[in-house]
């Protein structure tokens, strides 16, 4: 099941459209979730007793409009709606237990004007244990390409599997981007490198990661794209001609809690297409 969070914003509408199309491709049901957060309205000496009812009515209106949008875009997708009381980030994180994928807009109605990424999308992408797709509101042409970040870490493997599956479902080319930088040795600034040897080793990293997946997805055309650059820069550049950018998350927070790694965080803030963050 795909779950999409809505709050009536333009980015939420874009998320619903994206989720409806992905549910159609995957042939799975879609659940539209709206979180009713009363907390900001329960502060003060004279709370408004009718406000909770207003919030619930508004939530039902938002859900009806989102459901109608799904029926308009993908009439054959099975869709349900759910209104849940609680903070949006917490509600969506809890929903991840039932989800194949969670889809959210890049920023909702509560975000700061001009912010590229809202607190809810940041939190969900950093904590949910299923793939999280963050969608921007801009309508873009279809490019027929899925981009995935590849490195030599174990966290790369689930992201690769998700990216190959998305490319197969879309009939798209998969661009595997591996970006590398020369290490900086603080105590040996005079160190020199054989650039051809380094470049060959980096190409091998990409091939080793891709070979197993290529056997499982022979129908997917793969383009290997290796850059001597910062990973965020290389992935953001590739996102300009992509329908989806997929990254694994290397983040680990205090006490082992999940948070976004620096690359996935940077990509979420700057990518020009929807971004999927995939955990191991």
XYZ file of N, CA and C in Angstrom:
840
model
N 0.841 -1.202 0.000
C 0.000 0.000 0.000
C 0.877 1.254 0.000
N 0.496 2.224 -0.828
C 1.158 3.527 -0.814
C 0.341 4.472 0.053
N 1.017 5.257 0.873
C 0.342 6.230 1.733
C 0.834 7.621 1.357
N -0.105 8.537 1.187
C 0.249 9.913 0.847
C -0.369 10.849 1.878
N 0.436 11.767 2.369
C -0.048 12.744 3.336
C -0.549 13.993 2.647
N -1.692 14.526 3.130
C -2.270 15.730 2.523
C -2.610 16.761 3.592
N -2.518 18.043 3.192
C -2.895 19.128 4.097
C -3.582 20.271 3.356
N -3.952 20.040 2.093
C -4.617 21.083 1.324
C -3.684 22.010 0.588
N -2.377 21.801 0.682
C -1.413 22.684 0.025
C -1.187 22.268 -1.425
N -0.542 23.149 -2.182
C -0.222 22.853 -3.577
C 0.741 21.669 -3.662
N 1.716 21.611 -2.744
C 2.664 20.500 -2.777
C 1.987 19.185 -2.435
N 0.986 19.218 -1.562
C 0.249 17.992 -1.228
C -0.529 17.495 -2.448
N -1.089 18.411 -3.224
C -1.792 18.005 -4.450
C -0.823 17.310 -5.410
N 0.391 17.874 -5.545
C 1.397 17.245 -6.397
C 1.765 15.865 -5.876
N 1.836 15.721 -4.548
C 2.146 14.421 -3.945
C 1.051 13.405 -4.232
N -0.211 13.844 -4.189
C -1.337 12.942 -4.481
C -1.267 12.461 -5.924
N -1.001 13.368 -6.853
C -0.885 12.978 -8.263
C 0.245 11.958 -8.446
N 1.381 12.223 -7.822
C 2.520 11.318 -7.952
C 2.182 9.949 -7.356
N 1.566 9.965 -6.174
C 1.224 8.712 -5.500
C 0.195 7.910 -6.291
N -0.782 8.588 -6.888
C -1.792 7.897 -7.694
C -1.148 7.209 -8.889
N -0.224 7.903 -9.546
C 0.459 7.309 -10.700
C 1.324 6.123 -10.277
N 1.981 6.246 -9.131
C 2.840 5.146 -8.677
C 2.007 3.952 -8.225
N 0.860 4.214 -7.584
C -0.037 3.112 -7.190
C -0.537 2.375 -8.428
N -0.819 3.120 -9.488
C -1.252 2.500 -10.739
C -0.146 1.622 -11.317
N 1.082 2.144 -11.325
C 2.202 1.370 -11.865
C 2.471 0.117 -11.032
N 2.410 0.255 -9.712
C 2.708 -0.866 -8.822
C 1.538 -1.835 -8.653
N 0.341 -1.357 -9.033
C -0.888 -2.138 -8.829
C -1.119 -2.439 -7.349
N -1.027 -1.380 -6.540
C -1.278 -1.483 -5.101
C -2.294 -0.422 -4.707
N -3.007 -0.617 -3.584
C -3.963 0.398 -3.134
C -3.265 1.654 -2.620
N -4.043 2.727 -2.550
C -3.540 4.022 -2.098
C -4.378 4.492 -0.917
N -3.713 4.920 0.143
C -4.403 5.494 1.302
C -3.993 6.955 1.436
N -4.996 7.840 1.483
C -4.751 9.274 1.669
C -4.968 9.604 3.138
N -3.968 10.207 3.768
C -4.022 10.466 5.210
C -3.917 11.964 5.474
N -4.816 12.443 6.328
C -4.750 13.836 6.793
C -4.631 13.824 8.307
N -3.637 14.530 8.827
C -3.429 14.618 10.271
C -4.098 15.865 10.823
N -4.924 15.683 11.840
C -5.587 16.803 12.509
C -4.785 17.127 13.764
N -4.072 18.224 13.727
C -3.207 18.612 14.840
C -3.862 19.750 15.609
N -4.395 19.441 16.793
C -5.075 20.466 17.602
C -4.099 21.247 18.475
N -2.885 20.757 18.601
C -1.949 21.322 19.579
C -1.802 22.839 19.479
N -1.609 23.415 18.274
C -1.418 24.875 18.221
C -2.630 25.668 18.701
N -3.806 25.045 18.745
C -5.030 25.763 19.088
C -5.459 25.516 20.534
N -4.671 24.738 21.289
C -5.029 24.431 22.672
C -4.212 25.246 23.660
N -3.507 26.261 23.136
C -2.690 27.110 23.984
C -3.451 28.407 24.261
N -3.428 28.861 25.487
C -4.101 30.110 25.825
C -5.130 29.919 26.910
N -5.579 31.030 27.485
C -6.522 30.967 28.608
C -7.925 30.657 28.153
N -8.262 31.032 26.903
C -9.645 30.871 26.454
C -9.688 30.089 25.148
N -9.482 28.771 25.220
C -9.538 27.968 23.990
C -10.929 27.993 23.376
N -10.989 27.927 22.074
C -12.250 27.947 21.339
C -12.814 26.527 21.279
N -13.932 26.228 21.963
C -14.448 24.858 22.006
C -14.938 24.354 20.655
N -15.294 25.254 19.728
C -15.801 24.813 18.429
C -14.679 24.539 17.431
N -13.456 24.932 17.777
C -12.350 24.794 16.840
C -12.072 23.350 16.416
N -12.084 22.367 17.349
C -11.849 20.987 16.910
C -12.801 20.533 15.819
N -14.089 20.908 15.925
C -15.046 20.526 14.891
C -14.698 21.184 13.557
N -14.249 22.424 13.588
C -13.850 23.121 12.370
C -12.672 22.400 11.719
N -11.701 21.999 12.535
C -10.532 21.301 12.017
C -10.918 19.964 11.379
N -11.837 19.243 12.029
C -12.267 17.956 11.486
C -13.017 18.138 10.167
N -13.876 19.149 10.093
C -14.626 19.402 8.849
C -13.682 19.790 7.719
N -12.699 20.618 8.037
C -11.733 21.026 7.029
C -10.917 19.821 6.565
N -10.566 18.959 7.495
C -9.819 17.752 7.137
C -10.609 16.855 6.198
N -11.895 16.705 6.477
C -12.731 15.864 5.598
C -12.840 16.473 4.203
N -12.899 17.802 4.127
C -12.941 18.458 2.819
C -11.643 18.198 2.049
N -10.525 18.324 2.736
C -9.224 18.076 2.104
C -9.143 16.648 1.587
N -9.617 15.702 2.363
C -9.578 14.296 1.951
C -10.482 14.044 0.750
N -11.670 14.662 0.746
C -12.578 14.482 -0.398
C -11.945 15.003 -1.679
N -11.329 16.166 -1.605
C -10.705 16.738 -2.801
C -9.548 15.874 -3.293
N -8.765 15.351 -2.358
C -7.643 14.492 -2.747
C -8.144 13.193 -3.375
N -9.199 12.627 -2.805
C -9.760 11.389 -3.360
C -10.310 11.634 -4.767
N -10.966 12.765 -4.959
C -11.498 13.096 -6.285
C -10.362 13.247 -7.300
N -9.239 13.803 -6.855
C -8.089 13.961 -7.744
C -7.539 12.596 -8.178
N -7.493 11.645 -7.250
C -7.030 10.298 -7.596
C -7.963 9.664 -8.619
N -9.279 9.769 -8.388
C -10.247 9.189 -9.327
C -10.122 9.833 -10.713
N -9.793 11.118 -10.725
C -9.632 11.816 -12.004
C -8.370 11.355 -12.735
N -7.261 11.203 -11.984
C -5.979 10.857 -12.599
C -5.856 9.363 -12.910
N -6.265 8.533 -11.966
C -6.117 7.080 -12.115
C -7.385 6.398 -11.593
N -8.435 6.318 -12.405
C -9.738 5.813 -11.957
C -9.703 4.371 -11.452
N -8.737 3.569 -11.889
C -8.723 2.159 -11.503
C -7.997 1.906 -10.180
N -7.354 2.922 -9.618
C -6.623 2.725 -8.364
C -7.606 2.645 -7.195
N -7.426 1.633 -6.357
C -8.239 1.501 -5.142
C -7.752 2.517 -4.119
N -8.647 3.395 -3.668
C -8.227 4.485 -2.781
C -9.129 4.562 -1.553
N -8.517 4.777 -0.399
C -9.236 5.008 0.850
C -8.690 6.281 1.487
N -9.454 6.846 2.427
C -9.004 8.052 3.127
C -9.042 7.801 4.627
N -8.200 8.538 5.340
C -8.148 8.378 6.789
C -7.769 9.701 7.434
N -8.547 10.091 8.433
C -8.245 11.293 9.214
C -7.758 10.848 10.581
N -6.566 11.310 10.960
C -5.938 10.857 12.202
C -5.551 12.069 13.035
N -5.857 12.028 14.325
C -5.464 13.128 15.200
C -4.010 12.965 15.621
N -3.267 14.059 15.543
C -1.865 14.034 15.941
C -1.034 14.954 15.068
N 0.221 15.121 15.446
C 1.140 15.928 14.653
C 1.407 15.230 13.326
N 1.401 15.958 12.206
C 1.542 15.317 10.890
C 2.767 14.417 10.764
N 3.914 14.873 11.233
C 5.129 14.067 11.095
C 5.004 12.750 11.852
N 4.445 12.813 13.064
C 4.286 11.603 13.876
C 3.274 10.662 13.254
N 2.163 11.212 12.775
C 1.120 10.391 12.159
C 1.662 9.635 10.954
N 2.385 10.335 10.078
C 2.901 9.693 8.870
C 3.994 8.675 9.197
N 4.800 8.961 10.197
C 5.823 8.002 10.593
C 5.174 6.711 11.098
N 4.081 6.842 11.859
C 3.365 5.661 12.340
C 2.727 4.901 11.179
N 2.246 5.622 10.177
C 1.613 4.979 9.023
C 2.604 4.131 8.239
N 3.888 4.423 8.381
C 4.912 3.712 7.620
C 4.922 2.219 7.923
N 4.371 1.831 9.080
C 4.352 0.405 9.444
C 3.547 -0.412 8.443
N 2.540 0.213 7.824
C 1.681 -0.490 6.871
C 2.043 -0.212 5.416
N 3.080 0.579 5.187
C 3.273 1.146 3.848
C 4.370 0.466 3.055
N 4.116 0.361 1.748
C 5.168 0.024 0.790
C 6.022 1.259 0.514
N 5.344 2.417 0.613
C 5.997 3.687 0.263
C 5.151 4.805 0.856
N 5.810 5.863 1.310
C 5.110 7.066 1.775
C 5.468 8.216 0.837
N 4.463 8.990 0.466
C 4.660 10.135 -0.425
C 4.221 11.401 0.298
N 5.059 12.416 0.287
C 4.727 13.690 0.925
C 5.152 14.827 0.014
N 4.506 15.979 0.197
C 4.934 17.182 -0.498
C 6.185 17.744 0.153
N 6.941 18.521 -0.592
C 8.203 19.040 -0.060
C 7.985 20.005 1.093
N 6.902 20.760 1.060
C 6.571 21.604 2.207
C 5.083 21.884 2.203
N 4.499 21.910 3.403
C 3.058 22.078 3.521
C 2.663 23.484 3.916
N 1.410 23.603 4.367
C 0.869 24.919 4.707
C 1.565 25.540 5.902
N 2.133 24.692 6.770
C 2.769 25.225 7.967
C 4.219 25.609 7.784
N 4.766 25.445 6.580
C 6.181 25.715 6.347
C 6.483 27.203 6.277
N 7.742 27.543 6.441
C 8.156 28.942 6.315
C 8.167 29.348 4.848
N 7.654 30.526 4.550
C 7.623 30.999 3.169
C 9.033 31.004 2.593
N 9.168 30.452 1.402
C 10.459 30.419 0.745
C 11.306 29.211 1.078
N 10.915 28.434 2.105
C 11.693 27.244 2.467
C 11.531 26.177 1.383
N 12.637 25.522 1.029
C 12.582 24.489 -0.002
C 12.031 23.185 0.540
N 12.263 22.924 1.819
C 11.863 21.655 2.406
C 11.243 21.914 3.766
N 10.045 21.342 3.995
C 9.349 21.563 5.255
C 9.809 20.602 6.341
N 9.424 20.905 7.592
C 9.832 20.075 8.723
C 9.189 18.700 8.676
N 7.951 18.599 8.161
C 7.271 17.302 8.112
C 7.975 16.367 7.127
N 8.250 16.860 5.923
C 8.915 16.005 4.935
C 10.312 15.623 5.405
N 11.020 16.540 6.043
C 12.354 16.235 6.568
C 12.270 15.141 7.624
N 11.320 15.269 8.539
C 11.180 14.295 9.625
C 10.793 12.922 9.091
N 9.804 12.875 8.210
C 9.341 11.581 7.691
C 10.443 10.898 6.890
N 11.119 11.660 6.033
C 12.206 11.075 5.239
C 13.342 10.589 6.126
N 13.521 11.212 7.279
C 14.608 10.839 8.172
C 14.286 9.722 9.131
N 12.998 9.388 9.311
C 12.633 8.411 10.325
C 11.824 7.211 9.826
N 11.052 7.378 8.761
C 10.224 6.255 8.295
C 11.104 5.135 7.774
N 10.709 3.894 7.992
C 11.548 2.754 7.614
C 11.193 2.199 6.238
N 10.202 2.774 5.586
C 9.910 2.395 4.201
C 10.410 3.520 3.296
N 10.477 3.297 1.986
C 10.879 4.395 1.090
C 9.958 5.603 1.237
N 10.539 6.779 1.251
C 9.788 8.035 1.357
C 10.088 8.878 0.128
N 9.030 9.257 -0.596
C 9.183 10.089 -1.788
C 8.732 11.504 -1.457
N 9.606 12.469 -1.697
C 9.298 13.877 -1.449
C 9.116 14.559 -2.803
N 7.929 15.162 -2.990
C 7.525 15.696 -4.294
C 7.434 17.211 -4.225
N 7.990 17.869 -5.220
C 7.871 19.330 -5.327
C 6.624 19.683 -6.148
N 6.126 20.906 -6.028
C 4.862 21.257 -6.688
C 4.970 21.517 -8.184
N 6.186 21.716 -8.696
C 6.325 22.096 -10.105
C 5.987 20.923 -11.025
N 5.204 21.181 -12.069
C 4.939 20.177 -13.093
C 6.111 20.152 -14.073
N 6.654 18.962 -14.308
C 7.827 18.828 -15.164
C 7.535 17.852 -16.293
N 8.190 18.013 -17.434
C 8.002 17.043 -18.520
C 8.590 15.688 -18.127
N 8.085 14.636 -18.756
C 8.615 13.300 -18.514
C 9.907 13.130 -19.301
N 10.973 12.723 -18.608
C 12.279 12.565 -19.251
C 12.613 11.107 -19.532
N 11.905 10.174 -18.897
C 12.185 8.760 -19.132
C 13.469 8.282 -18.489
N 13.841 8.893 -17.350
C 15.087 8.508 -16.683
C 14.912 8.536 -15.165
N 15.403 7.477 -14.510
C 15.492 7.413 -13.051
C 16.970 7.474 -12.695
N 17.302 8.315 -11.716
C 18.691 8.458 -11.279
C 18.843 7.839 -9.898
N 19.931 7.109 -9.685
C 20.204 6.536 -8.367
C 21.650 6.806 -7.988
N 21.863 7.169 -6.728
C 23.211 7.353 -6.228
C 23.818 6.015 -5.826
N 25.034 5.751 -6.281
C 25.704 4.477 -6.017
C 27.023 4.724 -5.306
N 27.279 3.946 -4.241
C 28.591 3.955 -3.600
C 28.900 2.548 -3.107
N 29.942 2.396 -2.295
C 30.343 1.056 -1.869
C 29.828 0.692 -0.479
N 28.788 1.401 0.000
C 28.235 1.125 1.326
C 27.063 0.152 1.245
N 26.759 -0.577 2.327
C 25.603 -1.484 2.338
C 24.276 -0.756 2.138
N 24.203 0.524 2.566
C 22.948 1.277 2.430
C 22.571 1.517 0.979
N 23.510 1.327 0.093
C 23.251 1.562 -1.330
C 22.349 0.479 -1.927
N 22.404 -0.729 -1.407
C 21.728 -1.860 -2.047
C 20.199 -1.718 -2.084
N 19.524 -1.359 -0.965
C 18.074 -1.168 -1.053
C 17.672 -0.044 -2.005
N 18.473 1.020 -2.037
C 18.183 2.126 -2.947
C 18.300 1.666 -4.396
N 19.308 0.859 -4.697
C 19.478 0.326 -6.042
C 18.295 -0.553 -6.441
N 17.872 -1.433 -5.529
C 16.744 -2.324 -5.831
C 15.484 -1.516 -6.114
N 15.226 -0.486 -5.300
C 14.052 0.372 -5.497
C 14.146 1.104 -6.836
N 15.334 1.622 -7.154
C 15.518 2.380 -8.393
C 15.323 1.491 -9.618
N 15.864 0.276 -9.590
C 15.678 -0.650 -10.710
C 14.193 -0.963 -10.896
N 13.479 -1.189 -9.799
C 12.048 -1.498 -9.897
C 11.277 -0.319 -10.474
N 11.604 0.896 -10.033
C 10.938 2.087 -10.567
C 11.234 2.249 -12.053
N 12.478 2.014 -12.453
C 12.834 2.129 -13.873
C 12.081 1.098 -14.697
N 11.959 -0.111 -14.178
C 11.230 -1.160 -14.895
C 9.757 -0.785 -15.050
N 9.124 -0.334 -13.973
C 7.705 0.010 -14.021
C 7.428 1.174 -14.974
N 8.374 2.080 -15.078
C 8.196 3.263 -15.929
C 8.690 3.047 -17.354
N 9.397 1.942 -17.609
C 10.042 1.777 -18.908
C 11.112 2.819 -19.124
N 11.814 3.186 -18.042
C 12.774 4.287 -18.084
C 14.209 3.766 -18.054
N 15.122 4.601 -18.485
C 16.546 4.341 -18.347
C 16.958 4.598 -16.900
N 17.886 3.804 -16.394
C 18.410 4.016 -15.051
C 19.822 4.594 -15.153
N 20.012 5.778 -14.607
C 21.340 6.400 -14.576
C 21.929 6.199 -13.171
N 23.007 5.428 -13.103
C 23.675 5.162 -11.829
C 24.824 6.147 -11.662
N 24.677 7.058 -10.708
C 25.659 8.120 -10.503
C 26.548 7.768 -9.313
N 27.833 7.738 -9.555
C 28.808 7.546 -8.483
C 29.753 8.722 -8.497
N 29.774 9.470 -7.402
C 30.641 10.644 -7.316
C 31.710 10.388 -6.267
N 32.922 10.800 -6.565
C 34.024 10.560 -5.641
C 34.943 11.767 -5.596
N 35.614 11.895 -4.478
C 36.576 12.971 -4.291
C 37.872 12.395 -3.729
N 38.993 12.983 -4.088
C 40.264 12.521 -3.530
C 40.290 12.786 -2.026
N 40.762 11.826 -1.224
C 40.840 12.056 0.221
C 41.846 13.143 0.557
N 41.566 13.851 1.626
C 42.474 14.901 2.076
C 43.267 14.364 3.259
N 44.570 14.289 3.118
C 45.423 13.792 4.194
C 46.058 14.986 4.905
N 45.580 15.238 6.093
C 46.034 16.420 6.817
C 47.533 16.381 7.099
N 48.068 15.146 7.288
C 49.474 15.055 7.667
C 50.376 14.688 6.487
N 49.806 14.580 5.307
C 50.613 14.262 4.124
C 50.112 15.053 2.926
N 50.187 16.367 2.997
C 49.663 17.194 1.892
C 50.400 16.977 0.589
N 51.607 16.379 0.659
C 52.372 16.176 -0.559
C 51.984 14.881 -1.267
N 50.999 14.115 -0.718
C 50.607 12.832 -1.309
C 50.136 13.035 -2.751
N 50.541 12.121 -3.618
C 50.129 12.173 -5.022
C 49.320 10.937 -5.365
N 48.535 11.013 -6.426
C 47.638 9.936 -6.795
C 47.777 9.634 -8.282
N 47.651 8.367 -8.605
C 47.565 7.949 -9.997
C 46.100 8.079 -10.396
N 45.764 9.140 -11.121
C 44.367 9.424 -11.421
C 43.718 8.322 -12.248
N 44.469 7.725 -13.168
C 43.900 6.633 -13.961
C 43.547 5.447 -13.068
N 44.411 5.167 -12.099
C 44.148 4.058 -11.185
C 42.936 4.346 -10.306
N 42.848 5.571 -9.814
C 41.699 5.954 -8.982
C 40.408 5.883 -9.788
N 40.461 6.404 -11.019
C 39.271 6.409 -11.864
C 38.810 4.980 -12.176
N 39.755 4.103 -12.474
C 39.421 2.708 -12.755
C 38.782 2.039 -11.541
N 39.331 2.306 -10.373
C 38.778 1.726 -9.144
C 37.354 2.213 -8.890
N 37.099 3.482 -9.164
C 35.768 4.026 -8.938
C 34.758 3.444 -9.930
N 35.153 3.261 -11.169
C 34.272 2.616 -12.142
C 33.942 1.193 -11.699
N 34.912 0.505 -11.114
C 34.679 -0.874 -10.667
C 33.681 -0.923 -9.525
N 33.714 0.080 -8.655
C 32.730 0.158 -7.568
C 31.316 0.159 -8.131
N 31.101 0.990 -9.152
C 29.773 1.077 -9.762
C 29.398 -0.255 -10.413
N 30.297 -0.832 -11.156
C 29.982 -2.090 -11.861
C 29.654 -3.216 -10.888
N 30.440 -3.317 -9.812
C 30.199 -4.376 -8.835
C 28.811 -4.251 -8.229
N 28.386 -3.021 -7.953
C 27.052 -2.806 -7.367
C 25.944 -3.108 -8.378
N 26.189 -2.820 -9.638
C 25.134 -2.933 -10.644
C 24.974 -4.341 -11.211
N 26.031 -5.143 -11.180
C 25.990 -6.431 -11.873
C 24.866 -7.344 -11.393
N 24.712 -7.483 -10.073
C 23.684 -8.380 -9.543
C 22.288 -7.889 -9.921
N 22.050 -6.588 -9.815
C 20.737 -6.040 -10.146
C 20.446 -6.152 -11.636
N 21.473 -6.026 -12.468
C 21.273 -6.143 -13.915
C 20.743 -7.529 -14.280
N 21.195 -8.550 -13.584
C 20.716 -9.906 -13.867
C 19.231 -10.031 -13.544
N 18.787 -9.360 -12.493
C 17.377 -9.435 -12.099
C 16.492 -8.552 -12.969
N 17.049 -7.495 -13.526
C 16.268 -6.549 -14.339
C 16.920 -6.398 -15.714
N 16.929 -7.459 -16.533
C 17.604 -7.379 -17.836
C 16.948 -6.392 -18.790
N 15.663 -6.053 -18.530
C 14.946 -5.154 -19.430
C 15.286 -3.677 -19.188
N 16.010 -3.377 -18.109
C 16.322 -1.989 -17.783
C 17.659 -1.586 -18.406
N 17.638 -0.505 -19.173
C 18.865 0.044 -19.733
C 19.571 0.876 -18.665
N 20.857 0.591 -18.442
C 21.611 1.254 -17.379
C 22.726 2.108 -17.981
N 22.827 3.332 -17.493
C 23.914 4.229 -17.870
C 24.788 4.445 -16.639
N 26.075 4.104 -16.742
C 27.009 4.337 -15.639
C 27.564 5.748 -15.754
N 27.471 6.488 -14.652
C 27.848 7.905 -14.680
C 28.752 8.189 -13.474
N 30.054 8.233 -13.706
C 31.023 8.422 -12.629
C 31.608 9.827 -12.705
N 31.629 10.509 -11.545
C 32.092 11.899 -11.509
C 33.145 12.084 -10.428
N 34.148 12.896 -10.709
C 35.052 13.388 -9.669
C 34.429 14.671 -9.133
N 33.505 14.518 -8.193
C 32.746 15.666 -7.681
C 32.122 15.290 -6.346
N 31.577 16.286 -5.665
C 30.840 16.003 -4.439
C 29.545 15.282 -4.808
N 29.138 14.245 -4.051
C 27.928 13.488 -4.400
C 26.677 14.352 -4.554
N 26.489 15.329 -3.683
C 25.293 16.173 -3.775
C 25.291 16.945 -5.087
N 26.433 17.511 -5.444
C 26.518 18.277 -6.690
C 26.209 17.388 -7.902
N 26.795 16.190 -7.923
C 26.601 15.294 -9.069
C 25.146 14.834 -9.170
N 24.535 14.509 -8.039
C 23.149 14.016 -8.056
C 22.166 15.129 -8.391
N 22.390 16.315 -7.859
C 21.505 17.446 -8.176
C 21.593 17.784 -9.659
N 22.802 17.753 -10.205
C 22.971 18.010 -11.637
C 22.196 16.981 -12.462
N 22.289 15.698 -12.086
C 21.583 14.644 -12.817
C 20.069 14.747 -12.667
N 19.606 15.326 -11.562
C 18.159 15.421 -11.316
C 17.450 16.336 -12.303
N 18.197 17.194 -12.974
C 17.586 18.132 -13.914
C 16.900 17.452 -15.074
N 17.352 16.236 -15.442
C 16.752 15.503 -16.554
C 16.175 14.169 -16.077
N 15.740 14.117 -14.827
C 15.237 12.863 -14.246
C 13.780 12.995 -13.829
N 13.078 11.864 -13.829
C 11.706 11.804 -13.313
C 11.696 11.459 -11.828
N 12.777 10.846 -11.358
C 12.895 10.454 -9.957
C 14.375 10.291 -9.629
N 14.764 10.766 -8.447
C 16.124 10.593 -7.942
C 16.055 9.747 -6.676
N 16.824 8.664 -6.639
C 16.778 7.718 -5.518
C 18.108 7.743 -4.783
N 18.038 7.884 -3.450
C 19.251 7.846 -2.630
C 19.017 6.933 -1.432
N 20.085 6.282 -0.981
C 20.036 5.578 0.290
C 20.324 6.566 1.403
N 19.996 6.185 2.641
C 20.271 7.085 3.755
C 21.319 6.464 4.658
N 22.401 7.207 4.886
C 23.477 6.738 5.754
C 23.350 7.337 7.151
N 22.260 8.013 7.430
C 22.152 8.754 8.680
C 22.000 7.875 9.896
N 22.630 8.258 10.983
C 22.432 7.644 12.289
C 22.445 8.773 13.300
N 21.433 8.799 14.136
C 21.358 9.879 15.115
C 21.752 9.403 16.492
N 21.543 10.258 17.493
C 21.856 9.912 18.864
C 21.061 8.685 19.294
N 21.705 7.822 20.081
C 21.069 6.602 20.604
C 20.567 5.696 19.493
N 21.154 5.804 18.307
C 20.788 4.901 17.223
C 19.533 5.285 16.474
N 18.924 6.430 16.787
C 17.723 6.831 16.063
C 18.080 7.211 14.644
N 17.103 7.071 13.733
C 17.363 7.328 12.323
C 17.242 8.824 12.010
N 18.194 9.342 11.298
C 18.106 10.708 10.769
C 18.675 10.695 9.361
N 18.518 11.785 8.664
C 19.030 11.865 7.307
C 20.535 12.049 7.303
N 21.198 11.367 6.372
C 22.615 11.604 6.154
C 22.820 12.903 5.385
N 24.050 13.355 5.310
C 24.326 14.661 4.696
C 24.011 14.673 3.205
N 24.260 13.549 2.495
C 23.987 13.520 1.059
C 22.486 13.532 0.801
N 21.733 12.668 1.488
C 20.277 12.635 1.262
C 19.637 13.958 1.668
N 20.134 14.575 2.728
C 19.580 15.871 3.141
C 19.860 16.936 2.088
N 21.097 16.955 1.584
C 21.448 17.942 0.568
C 20.660 17.751 -0.702
N 20.474 16.497 -1.105
C 19.712 16.204 -2.324
C 18.250 16.614 -2.150
N 17.666 16.320 -0.992
C 16.269 16.701 -0.758
C 16.070 18.204 -0.862
N 17.031 18.953 -0.418
C 16.898 20.411 -0.449
C 17.085 20.985 -1.853
N 17.879 20.349 -2.693
C 18.295 21.001 -3.933
C 17.904 20.281 -5.218
N 17.458 19.030 -5.141
C 17.109 18.300 -6.370
C 15.959 18.971 -7.093
N 15.939 18.813 -8.430
C 14.914 19.456 -9.248
C 13.752 18.521 -9.577
N 13.804 17.287 -9.074
C 12.742 16.300 -9.357
C 12.349 15.638 -8.033
N 11.288 14.820 -8.024
C 10.958 14.070 -6.804
C 12.144 13.213 -6.341
N 12.287 13.099 -5.028
C 13.401 12.336 -4.437
C 12.843 11.225 -3.568
N 13.362 10.003 -3.752
C 13.017 8.873 -2.887
C 14.198 8.569 -1.984
N 13.943 8.564 -0.675
C 14.961 8.182 0.305
C 14.630 6.757 0.748
N 15.580 5.850 0.553
C 15.335 4.426 0.797
C 16.289 3.917 1.866
N 15.737 3.269 2.888
C 16.547 2.741 3.985
C 16.832 1.258 3.783
N 17.881 0.806 4.482
C 18.146 -0.627 4.514
C 17.208 -1.280 5.513
